[in-house]
Amino acid sequence: MTTLYDNIGLAYDITRKADPEITRRSRNHLQVSNGSQILDIACGTGNYTVALENTGLLMTGSDISKEMIKKARGKSKTINWGVADVNKLPYESNTFEGVTCTLAIHHFDDLLTPFQEVFRVLDKGRFVIFTSSPEQMNNYWLKEYFPKAIEVSANQMPNVVEVSDKLKRAGFNIIGHETFLIQPNLEDFFLYSGKYEPKMYLDEKVRSGISTFANLASNEEVEEGCSKLKEDIETKRIEEVLNKYSSDLGDYVYVIAEKK
Ligand SMILES: C[S@@+](CC[C@H](N)C(=O)[O-])C[C@H]1O[C@@H](n2cnc3c(N)ncnc32)[C@H](O)[C@@H]1O
């Protein structure tokens, strides 16, 4: 089976890399000591898996896409990489001391089975999810230029209440939620990382590493949106648009759960 990311995988690492601040926060939320066994599910090309290994953790990374894992394998020989569906993780029960999932839960058909699998393979420890909510997404200024794609994308995002509910049903306790604000120097070019760099979205290479553009937007909408965006950047109308969409909901969110 070819997955969406088997295609995206070819260009993913041109614009996507681990952002140091996201890595630092994920590491902190895991609350583990150096040498702990951590699983990164839906790890893609392993950017965050490798970055977390560099903080002193013993990492395992798995993803459903063969292409993504092929790229990941070239980045670290000490990480235990595997091609696996989150619905059926190929690990023994009670193996890991922490699990991370970065920018991926919206791709899962259902959350309960993956969360039950994470609960099973965790011994004791935290499950750290980094995602965005539909409410946050509906306040992205990108909506001004790519309304249909952002709407479809927001509809695809599970809301935080649903995520927490499914985590509890899978057996987890909820530790908390932490909102994340995009900073101008963010190094991983995912959907809203260009919040303060609107011209970034005019670059086809950037768009091709973001599933909303690569998969959910029509060519027509992208062309029209980019030409309007280019004009607004030139006339500085973009400042008005940015203000119009300013919100206090935060841009992304960490959901942190625990198996006791
Ligand atoms: C946006 S990428 C994020 C990759 C990585 N976590 C990162 O932040 O760089 C989403 C990943 O989820 C993976 N994915 C989607 N559905 C999956 C599933 N059912 N099981 C495992 N991985 C899945 C995709 O193959 C893709 O690599």
Coordinates of N, CA and C in Angstrom, one line a residue, residues 4-13 45 65 67-68 71:
L4 N -0.1 8.4 1.8 CA 0.1 9.8 1.5 C 1.5 10.3 1.6
Y5 N 2.1 9.8 2.7 CA 3.5 10.3 3.0 C 4.5 9.6 2.2
D6 N 4.2 8.5 1.5 CA 5.2 7.9 0.7 C 5.5 8.9 -0.4
N7 N 4.5 9.6 -0.9 CA 4.7 10.7 -1.9 C 5.4 11.9 -1.3
I8 N 4.8 12.4 -0.1 CA 5.4 13.6 0.5 C 6.8 13.3 0.9
G9 N 7.1 12.1 1.3 CA 8.4 11.7 1.9 C 9.5 12.1 1.0
L10 N 9.3 12.1 -0.3 CA 10.4 12.4 -1.2 C 11.0 13.8 -1.0
A11 N 10.1 14.7 -0.6 CA 10.6 16.1 -0.5 C 10.5 16.6 0.9
Y12 N 10.0 15.8 1.8 CA 9.7 16.2 3.2 C 10.9 17.0 3.9
D13 N 12.1 16.4 3.8 CA 13.2 16.9 4.6 C 13.8 18.2 3.9
T45 N 10.1 11.1 8.9 CA 11.5 10.8 8.6 C 12.4 10.9 9.8
S65 N 4.6 4.8 6.8 CA 5.2 5.0 5.4 C 6.6 4.4 5.3
E67 N 8.6 4.9 2.8 CA 9.5 6.0 2.3 C 10.0 6.8 3.4
M68 N 9.1 7.2 4.4 CA 9.6 8.1 5.5 C 10.6 7.3 6.3
K71 N 14.1 7.1 4.8 CA 14.9 8.4 5.0 C 15.4 8.4 6.5

